Amino acid sequence: MTSPPPSFGSAGEHHLQQQLGTADRAARFYDQQVRPCLTPEMRDFIGRQAMVFLATADSHGECDASFRAGPPGFVHVIDDRTLAYPEFRGNGVLASAGNITENPHLGMLFVDFTHHHVGLHVNGAAHVYLDSALRRIHPGLPEDTTRGRTPDIWVRLTVEEAYIHCSKFIPHLEPADRTARHDTSRPKDSDYFTQPRPQQQWGTNGHVTW
């Protein structure tokens, strides 16, 4: 008699689990850690986070990883199956949101680097809404999400699975204000990776020279 297929995970991961002999361990993880909606503890955790990493792909499976940040709670928990986060003007590329319009699968990773050193994966189906359109559906959305800026659009995620990212190897980071002093040697963002710079050389004392 064969066991029923796991409720969570992809066919690819299940195949590798069988090949590498980890199926029983993975089954315990699915059973004990993976949830089809957000627990109260998960909702509280998301409300404390000031950053999130995003994973999207277009209709051809071409992937993109991105990062969002804001004041704690900028990713708004609507209910145990629904999240929403704002998108602002930025560079105008809209890579993540553009992918979502082609392929709704969205992976979100929240990581607490400062206190409990634990992460939370939230995966599901996302859709893009104009700010006014989503507010008609969810009038409780926050008005001031990031330093007084008004979002152009929102991404709303319907949660399909949520599970822990264990604390092993998560580094400890100390929160600190960004320095107000301008580093004149630092290139502008628009030039940082695209304009040539003087070649660095290491001096005899181990310091960088130009």
mmCIF file of C-alpha atoms in Angstrom:
data_model
loop_
_atom_site.group_PDB
_atom_site.id
_atom_site.type_symbol
_atom_site.label_atom_id
_atom_site.label_comp_id
_atom_site.label_asym_id
_atom_site.label_seq_id
_atom_site.Cartn_x
_atom_site.Cartn_y
_atom_site.Cartn_z
ATOM 1 C CA MET A 1 0.000 0.000 0.000
ATOM 2 C CA THR A 2 1.441 3.353 -1.053
ATOM 3 C CA SER A 3 1.195 6.482 1.088
ATOM 4 C CA PRO A 4 -0.937 9.374 -0.159
ATOM 5 C CA PRO A 5 1.012 12.205 -1.778
ATOM 6 C CA PRO A 6 2.107 15.025 0.556
ATOM 7 C CA SER A 7 -0.284 17.960 0.856
ATOM 8 C CA PHE A 8 2.502 20.499 0.345
ATOM 9 C CA GLY A 9 5.565 20.836 -1.837
ATOM 10 C CA SER A 10 6.295 20.368 -5.524
ATOM 11 C CA ALA A 11 6.663 17.178 -7.539
ATOM 12 C CA GLY A 12 10.327 18.030 -8.016
ATOM 13 C CA GLU A 13 11.092 18.268 -4.320
ATOM 14 C CA HIS A 14 9.172 15.068 -3.603
ATOM 15 C CA HIS A 15 11.170 13.279 -6.296
ATOM 16 C CA LEU A 16 14.477 14.471 -4.821
ATOM 17 C CA GLN A 17 13.347 13.487 -1.332
ATOM 18 C CA GLN A 18 12.818 9.939 -2.567
ATOM 19 C CA GLN A 19 16.157 9.903 -4.356
ATOM 20 C CA LEU A 20 18.087 11.251 -1.351
ATOM 21 C CA GLY A 21 16.202 9.393 1.363
ATOM 22 C CA THR A 22 14.739 12.457 3.080
ATOM 23 C CA ALA A 23 11.044 11.791 2.396
ATOM 24 C CA ASP A 24 10.188 10.810 5.972
ATOM 25 C CA ARG A 25 11.952 13.864 7.416
ATOM 26 C CA ALA A 26 10.283 16.113 4.865
ATOM 27 C CA ALA A 27 6.882 14.588 5.644
ATOM 28 C CA ARG A 28 7.332 15.478 9.317
ATOM 29 C CA PHE A 29 8.225 19.037 8.322
ATOM 30 C CA TYR A 30 5.135 19.363 6.112
ATOM 31 C CA ASP A 31 2.949 17.974 8.891
ATOM 32 C CA GLN A 32 4.397 19.971 11.781
ATOM 33 C CA GLN A 33 5.482 23.266 10.206
ATOM 34 C CA VAL A 34 3.612 24.051 6.981
ATOM 35 C CA ARG A 35 0.210 25.718 7.213
ATOM 36 C CA PRO A 36 -2.324 26.610 4.501
ATOM 37 C CA CYS A 37 -3.002 29.975 6.153
ATOM 38 C CA LEU A 38 -1.350 32.350 8.601
ATOM 39 C CA THR A 39 -1.416 31.435 12.263
ATOM 40 C CA PRO A 40 -1.875 34.257 14.804
ATOM 41 C CA GLU A 41 1.857 34.014 15.548
ATOM 42 C CA MET A 42 2.697 34.384 11.852
ATOM 43 C CA ARG A 43 0.417 37.392 11.525
ATOM 44 C CA ASP A 44 2.065 39.042 14.512
ATOM 45 C CA PHE A 45 5.529 38.259 13.109
ATOM 46 C CA ILE A 46 4.731 39.879 9.740
ATOM 47 C CA GLY A 47 3.372 42.954 11.495
ATOM 48 C CA ARG A 48 6.770 43.483 13.164
ATOM 49 C CA GLN A 49 8.893 43.143 10.018
ATOM 50 C CA ALA A 50 10.451 46.076 8.174
ATOM 51 C CA MET A 51 11.665 44.126 5.123
ATOM 52 C CA VAL A 52 10.741 41.245 2.865
ATOM 53 C CA PHE A 53 12.396 39.387 -0.015
ATOM 54 C CA LEU A 54 10.264 38.600 -3.075
ATOM 55 C CA ALA A 55 10.498 35.825 -5.669
ATOM 56 C CA THR A 56 8.556 36.089 -8.934
ATOM 57 C CA ALA A 57 8.747 34.669 -12.446
ATOM 58 C CA ASP A 58 7.223 35.633 -15.764
ATOM 59 C CA SER A 59 5.075 33.373 -17.922
ATOM 60 C CA HIS A 60 8.203 31.673 -19.333
ATOM 61 C CA GLY A 61 9.588 30.891 -15.881
ATOM 62 C CA GLU A 62 12.301 33.570 -16.031
ATOM 63 C CA CYS A 63 12.895 34.432 -12.360
ATOM 64 C CA ASP A 64 13.472 37.659 -10.487
ATOM 65 C CA ALA A 65 14.372 38.224 -6.839
ATOM 66 C CA SER A 66 13.681 41.567 -5.215
ATOM 67 C CA PHE A 67 13.552 43.364 -1.883
ATOM 68 C CA ARG A 68 11.025 45.646 -0.213
ATOM 69 C CA ALA A 69 11.333 47.625 2.994
ATOM 70 C CA GLY A 70 9.303 50.073 5.033
ATOM 71 C CA PRO A 71 8.170 50.781 8.557
ATOM 72 C CA PRO A 72 7.164 47.705 10.581
ATOM 73 C CA GLY A 73 3.870 46.419 9.256
ATOM 74 C CA PHE A 74 4.253 47.921 5.758
ATOM 75 C CA VAL A 75 3.196 44.473 4.542
ATOM 76 C CA HIS A 76 -0.395 44.644 5.714
ATOM 77 C CA VAL A 77 -2.075 41.523 7.103
ATOM 78 C CA ILE A 78 -5.699 41.700 5.947
ATOM 79 C CA ASP A 79 -6.704 38.327 7.377
ATOM 80 C CA ASP A 80 -5.262 34.857 7.866
ATOM 81 C CA ARG A 81 -5.294 34.185 4.115
ATOM 82 C CA THR A 82 -4.542 37.616 2.674
ATOM 83 C CA LEU A 83 -1.575 40.010 2.637
ATOM 84 C CA ALA A 84 -1.018 43.245 0.741
ATOM 85 C CA TYR A 85 2.026 45.426 0.221
ATOM 86 C CA PRO A 86 2.413 48.788 -1.565
ATOM 87 C CA GLU A 87 4.463 49.444 -4.688
ATOM 88 C CA PHE A 88 5.884 52.915 -5.284
ATOM 89 C CA ARG A 89 7.153 54.756 -8.357
ATOM 90 C CA GLY A 90 10.826 53.777 -7.990
ATOM 91 C CA ASN A 91 12.744 53.327 -11.243
ATOM 92 C CA GLY A 92 9.566 52.654 -13.192
ATOM 93 C CA VAL A 93 10.589 49.124 -14.253
ATOM 94 C CA LEU A 94 8.019 47.277 -12.075
ATOM 95 C CA ALA A 95 9.764 43.937 -12.609
ATOM 96 C CA SER A 96 8.074 42.074 -9.752
ATOM 97 C CA ALA A 97 4.613 43.487 -10.368
ATOM 98 C CA GLY A 98 5.020 42.923 -14.107
ATOM 99 C CA ASN A 99 5.873 39.280 -13.538
ATOM 100 C CA ILE A 100 2.808 38.891 -11.316
ATOM 101 C CA THR A 101 0.544 40.132 -14.122
ATOM 102 C CA GLU A 102 1.848 37.203 -16.217
ATOM 103 C CA ASN A 103 2.333 34.591 -13.497
ATOM 104 C CA PRO A 104 0.563 35.040 -10.150
ATOM 105 C CA HIS A 105 2.870 32.784 -8.133
ATOM 106 C CA LEU A 106 4.657 34.862 -5.497
ATOM 107 C CA GLY A 107 7.098 33.791 -2.802
ATOM 108 C CA MET A 108 7.770 36.082 0.171
ATOM 109 C CA LEU A 109 10.521 35.588 2.753
ATOM 110 C CA PHE A 110 10.462 37.599 5.980
ATOM 111 C CA VAL A 111 13.622 37.385 8.109
ATOM 112 C CA ASP A 112 14.117 38.650 11.649
ATOM 113 C CA PHE A 113 17.838 39.481 11.764
ATOM 114 C CA THR A 114 17.745 41.387 15.044
ATOM 115 C CA HIS A 115 15.819 39.519 17.748
ATOM 116 C CA HIS A 116 14.676 35.926 17.298
ATOM 117 C CA HIS A 117 16.739 35.180 14.142
ATOM 118 C CA VAL A 118 14.033 33.240 12.369
ATOM 119 C CA GLY A 119 12.338 33.496 9.005
ATOM 120 C CA LEU A 120 8.873 32.973 7.548
ATOM 121 C CA HIS A 121 8.097 31.810 4.012
ATOM 122 C CA VAL A 122 4.705 32.831 2.615
ATOM 123 C CA ASN A 123 3.746 31.551 -0.838
ATOM 124 C CA GLY A 124 0.573 32.051 -2.805
ATOM 125 C CA ALA A 125 -1.227 33.678 -5.711
ATOM 126 C CA ALA A 126 -0.874 37.432 -6.137
ATOM 127 C CA HIS A 127 -2.689 40.103 -8.115
ATOM 128 C CA VAL A 128 -1.906 43.754 -8.811
ATOM 129 C CA TYR A 129 -4.409 46.499 -7.962
ATOM 130 C CA LEU A 130 -4.523 50.237 -8.321
ATOM 131 C CA ASP A 131 -4.533 51.890 -4.908
ATOM 132 C CA SER A 132 -8.130 53.104 -5.285
ATOM 133 C CA ALA A 133 -9.355 49.705 -6.520
ATOM 134 C CA LEU A 134 -7.909 47.743 -3.605
ATOM 135 C CA ARG A 135 -9.226 50.266 -1.078
ATOM 136 C CA ARG A 136 -12.739 49.658 -2.380
ATOM 137 C CA ILE A 137 -12.268 45.951 -1.606
ATOM 138 C CA HIS A 138 -10.320 46.439 1.628
ATOM 139 C CA PRO A 139 -11.139 49.878 3.082
ATOM 140 C CA GLY A 140 -8.982 49.160 6.131
ATOM 141 C CA LEU A 141 -5.694 49.498 4.219
ATOM 142 C CA PRO A 142 -3.270 51.899 5.937
ATOM 143 C CA GLU A 143 -3.139 55.387 4.487
ATOM 144 C CA ASP A 144 0.461 56.253 5.372
ATOM 145 C CA THR A 145 2.581 53.235 4.530
ATOM 146 C CA THR A 146 6.047 54.686 3.915
ATOM 147 C CA ARG A 147 7.198 58.159 4.915
ATOM 148 C CA GLY A 148 4.103 59.892 3.614
ATOM 149 C CA ARG A 149 4.350 58.415 0.117
ATOM 150 C CA THR A 150 1.185 57.279 -1.605
ATOM 151 C CA PRO A 151 1.465 53.909 -3.367
ATOM 152 C CA ASP A 152 0.651 53.765 -7.061
ATOM 153 C CA ILE A 153 -0.402 50.135 -6.844
ATOM 154 C CA TRP A 154 -0.730 47.299 -4.325
ATOM 155 C CA VAL A 155 0.057 43.616 -4.597
ATOM 156 C CA ARG A 156 -2.450 41.392 -2.810
ATOM 157 C CA LEU A 157 -1.408 37.838 -1.978
ATOM 158 C CA THR A 158 -3.797 34.980 -1.314
ATOM 159 C CA VAL A 159 -1.845 32.681 1.006
ATOM 160 C CA GLU A 160 -1.488 29.036 -0.023
ATOM 161 C CA GLU A 161 1.273 27.928 2.332
ATOM 162 C CA ALA A 162 3.358 29.433 5.115
ATOM 163 C CA TYR A 163 6.242 27.851 6.991
ATOM 164 C CA ILE A 164 9.307 28.581 9.075
ATOM 165 C CA HIS A 165 12.825 29.302 7.872
ATOM 166 C CA CYS A 166 15.002 27.997 10.701
ATOM 167 C CA SER A 167 17.418 30.214 12.596
ATOM 168 C CA LYS A 168 20.567 28.335 11.609
ATOM 169 C CA PHE A 169 23.029 30.647 9.794
ATOM 170 C CA ILE A 170 20.791 33.724 10.023
ATOM 171 C CA PRO A 171 23.272 36.490 10.975
ATOM 172 C CA HIS A 172 22.660 38.954 13.777
ATOM 173 C CA LEU A 173 22.252 42.565 12.641
ATOM 174 C CA GLU A 174 22.108 45.603 14.909
ATOM 175 C CA PRO A 175 19.509 48.214 13.910
ATOM 176 C CA ALA A 176 21.088 51.631 13.342
ATOM 177 C CA ASP A 177 20.198 54.909 11.693
ATOM 178 C CA ARG A 178 21.707 55.443 8.270
ATOM 179 C CA THR A 179 24.517 57.958 8.503
ATOM 180 C CA ALA A 180 23.667 61.463 7.392
ATOM 181 C CA ARG A 181 27.265 62.076 6.263
ATOM 182 C CA HIS A 182 27.598 61.988 2.492
ATOM 183 C CA ASP A 183 30.380 59.744 1.215
ATOM 184 C CA THR A 184 31.762 61.692 -1.734
ATOM 185 C CA SER A 185 33.619 58.631 -3.028
ATOM 186 C CA ARG A 186 30.410 56.643 -3.406
ATOM 187 C CA PRO A 187 28.960 56.681 -6.934
ATOM 188 C CA LYS A 188 25.324 57.595 -7.418
ATOM 189 C CA ASP A 189 22.896 54.672 -7.517
ATOM 190 C CA SER A 190 22.402 55.144 -11.258
ATOM 191 C CA ASP A 191 26.171 54.807 -11.826
ATOM 192 C CA TYR A 192 27.074 52.329 -9.102
ATOM 193 C CA PHE A 193 27.337 49.184 -11.219
ATOM 194 C CA THR A 194 27.428 50.661 -14.708
ATOM 195 C CA GLN A 195 30.207 53.299 -14.766
ATOM 196 C CA PRO A 196 33.913 52.436 -14.664
ATOM 197 C CA ARG A 197 35.888 53.524 -11.603
ATOM 198 C CA PRO A 198 39.587 53.875 -10.858
ATOM 199 C CA GLN A 199 41.074 50.458 -10.213
ATOM 200 C CA GLN A 200 41.598 49.576 -6.574
ATOM 201 C CA GLN A 201 45.047 48.556 -5.429
ATOM 202 C CA TRP A 202 46.095 47.144 -2.094
ATOM 203 C CA GLY A 203 48.874 49.000 -0.329
ATOM 204 C CA THR A 204 51.595 47.332 1.710
ATOM 205 C CA ASN A 205 49.685 48.129 4.919
ATOM 206 C CA GLY A 206 46.600 46.297 3.677
ATOM 207 C CA HIS A 207 44.617 49.481 2.985
ATOM 208 C CA VAL A 208 42.946 50.160 -0.341
ATOM 209 C CA THR A 209 44.706 52.741 -2.514
ATOM 210 C CA TRP A 210 43.558 54.298 -5.753
#
